[in-house]
């Protein structure tokens, strides 16, 4: 770190330069696209299943997991 530059300003400058490189880097664009797709998938899954495990799909999944756990416990 250079003498006389506060640490917070130093981090700000590093972050600003990193964002400049990311803006001009085509690989950075691809990574942002992956983030957008992941957010869309998470939104779709939460819209279908809801926040809790309620509804027919949640009940079916809970029942299936319970059956698997019971069968595994009985086998051991």
XYZ file of N, CA, C and O in Angstrom, residues 20-69:
200
model
N -13.792 -1.843 -13.906
C -13.470 -1.375 -15.258
C -12.997 -2.530 -16.134
O -13.402 -2.659 -17.289
N -12.116 -3.382 -15.575
C -11.634 -4.543 -16.339
C -12.773 -5.506 -16.641
O -12.849 -6.073 -17.724
N -13.670 -5.695 -15.690
C -14.792 -6.605 -15.880
C -15.741 -6.093 -16.951
O -16.281 -6.851 -17.744
N -15.921 -4.779 -17.013
C -16.818 -4.184 -17.995
C -16.308 -4.403 -19.416
O -17.082 -4.592 -20.346
N -15.004 -4.391 -19.598
C -14.443 -4.545 -20.939
C -14.131 -5.994 -21.271
O -13.843 -6.316 -22.410
N -14.207 -6.894 -20.281
C -13.877 -8.302 -20.479
C -15.123 -9.063 -20.929
O -16.144 -9.038 -20.261
N -15.034 -9.755 -22.038
C -16.174 -10.519 -22.547
C -16.506 -11.700 -21.652
O -17.653 -12.114 -21.558
N -15.515 -12.284 -20.970
C -15.784 -13.379 -20.042
C -16.621 -12.899 -18.869
O -17.430 -13.639 -18.322
N -16.433 -11.651 -18.478
C -17.238 -11.081 -17.408
C -18.700 -10.988 -17.787
O -19.585 -11.195 -16.977
N -18.965 -10.700 -19.066
C -20.339 -10.638 -19.553
C -20.994 -12.004 -19.425
O -22.123 -12.134 -18.984
N -20.250 -13.037 -19.774
C -20.780 -14.395 -19.684
C -21.100 -14.739 -18.234
O -22.141 -15.328 -17.936
N -20.228 -14.372 -17.294
C -20.486 -14.694 -15.898
C -21.724 -13.959 -15.394
O -22.498 -14.515 -14.617
N -21.937 -12.714 -15.832
C -23.152 -12.003 -15.451
C -24.384 -12.683 -16.035
O -25.432 -12.738 -15.399
N -24.270 -13.224 -17.236
C -25.395 -13.948 -17.831
C -25.727 -15.181 -17.007
O -26.900 -15.497 -16.791
N -24.710 -15.889 -16.525
C -24.954 -17.054 -15.670
C -25.649 -16.649 -14.380
O -26.540 -17.352 -13.897
N -25.266 -15.521 -13.823
C -25.910 -15.050 -12.593
C -27.377 -14.723 -12.855
O -28.251 -15.084 -12.078
N -27.656 -14.075 -13.978
C -29.044 -13.736 -14.321
C -29.868 -14.999 -14.523
O -30.995 -15.110 -14.036
N -29.309 -15.992 -15.220
C -30.017 -17.258 -15.435
C -30.261 -17.959 -14.105
O -31.358 -18.486 -13.853
N -29.270 -17.961 -13.212
C -29.442 -18.605 -11.904
C -30.545 -17.929 -11.098
O -31.360 -18.603 -10.464
N -30.608 -16.608 -11.137
C -31.659 -15.883 -10.414
C -33.028 -16.227 -10.996
O -33.999 -16.421 -10.252
N -33.118 -16.335 -12.314
C -34.392 -16.704 -12.944
C -34.816 -18.115 -12.549
O -35.998 -18.363 -12.284
N -33.873 -19.041 -12.504
C -34.194 -20.421 -12.115
C -34.659 -20.465 -10.661
O -35.645 -21.126 -10.332
N -33.958 -19.750 -9.788
C -34.357 -19.719 -8.384
C -35.747 -19.113 -8.238
O -36.575 -19.604 -7.469
N -36.030 -18.062 -8.992
C -37.360 -17.453 -8.956
C -38.437 -18.404 -9.437
O -39.519 -18.486 -8.844
N -38.163 -19.146 -10.511
C -39.146 -20.090 -11.035
C -39.397 -21.227 -10.052
O -40.544 -21.622 -9.821
N -38.334 -21.744 -9.461
C -38.496 -22.840 -8.500
C -39.256 -22.370 -7.273
O -40.157 -23.068 -6.785
N -38.938 -21.176 -6.781
C -39.664 -20.686 -5.610
C -41.114 -20.362 -5.949
O -41.993 -20.490 -5.106
N -41.393 -19.978 -7.205
C -42.776 -19.721 -7.603
C -43.565 -21.021 -7.669
O -44.742 -21.063 -7.321
N -42.917 -22.092 -8.121
C -43.613 -23.379 -8.235
C -43.794 -24.028 -6.873
O -44.874 -24.478 -6.517
N -42.702 -24.098 -6.105
C -42.763 -24.808 -4.830
C -43.180 -23.918 -3.681
O -43.551 -24.409 -2.629
N -43.085 -22.629 -3.842
C -43.420 -21.720 -2.755
C -42.276 -21.634 -1.768
O -41.280 -22.336 -1.866
N -42.436 -20.746 -0.809
C -41.376 -20.548 0.175
C -41.327 -21.727 1.135
O -40.272 -22.216 1.487
N -42.472 -22.229 1.544
C -42.525 -23.373 2.442
C -42.682 -24.654 1.660
O -42.613 -24.697 0.440
N -42.897 -25.748 2.361
C -43.056 -27.042 1.712
C -44.534 -27.413 1.626
O -44.906 -28.569 1.752
N -45.389 -26.442 1.415
C -46.817 -26.714 1.334
C -47.232 -27.058 -0.074
O -46.452 -27.006 -1.019
N -48.466 -27.440 -0.252
C -48.984 -27.766 -1.573
C -48.769 -29.223 -1.920
O -48.145 -29.993 -1.196
N -49.299 -29.627 -3.077
C -49.249 -31.028 -3.490
C -47.825 -31.484 -3.780
O -47.435 -32.599 -3.420
N -47.034 -30.631 -4.421
C -45.658 -31.034 -4.747
C -44.829 -31.177 -3.482
O -44.089 -32.145 -3.318
N -44.962 -30.231 -2.567
C -44.227 -30.316 -1.305
C -44.628 -31.527 -0.498
O -43.781 -32.210 0.084
N -45.931 -31.838 -0.479
C -46.411 -33.011 0.249
C -45.879 -34.292 -0.381
O -45.464 -35.213 0.326
N -45.882 -34.366 -1.709
C -45.367 -35.554 -2.389
C -43.872 -35.743 -2.124
O -43.417 -36.864 -1.872
N -43.115 -34.649 -2.180
C -41.678 -34.761 -1.911
C -41.406 -35.167 -0.467
O -40.547 -36.008 -0.202
N -42.146 -34.586 0.462
C -41.973 -34.938 1.870
C -42.331 -36.402 2.107
O -41.621 -37.122 2.815
N -43.409 -36.864 1.489
C -43.795 -38.270 1.622
C -42.761 -39.208 1.030
O -42.458 -40.258 1.601
N -42.208 -38.844 -0.111
C -41.180 -39.672 -0.740
C -39.917 -39.744 0.095
O -39.328 -40.821 0.263
N -39.498 -38.621 0.630
C -38.298 -38.609 1.475
C -38.537 -39.414 2.740
O -37.660 -40.156 3.192
N -39.726 -39.302 3.311
C -40.063 -40.075 4.505
C -40.039 -41.568 4.208
O -39.514 -42.368 5.001
N -40.588 -41.967 3.056
C -40.586 -43.390 2.682
C -39.171 -43.913 2.490
O -38.834 -45.020 2.919
N -38.323 -43.133 1.852
C -36.924 -43.542 1.647
C -36.200 -43.663 2.979
O -35.477 -44.636 3.221
N -36.405 -42.695 3.860
C -35.764 -42.731 5.169
C -36.221 -43.933 5.983
O -35.417 -44.620 6.621
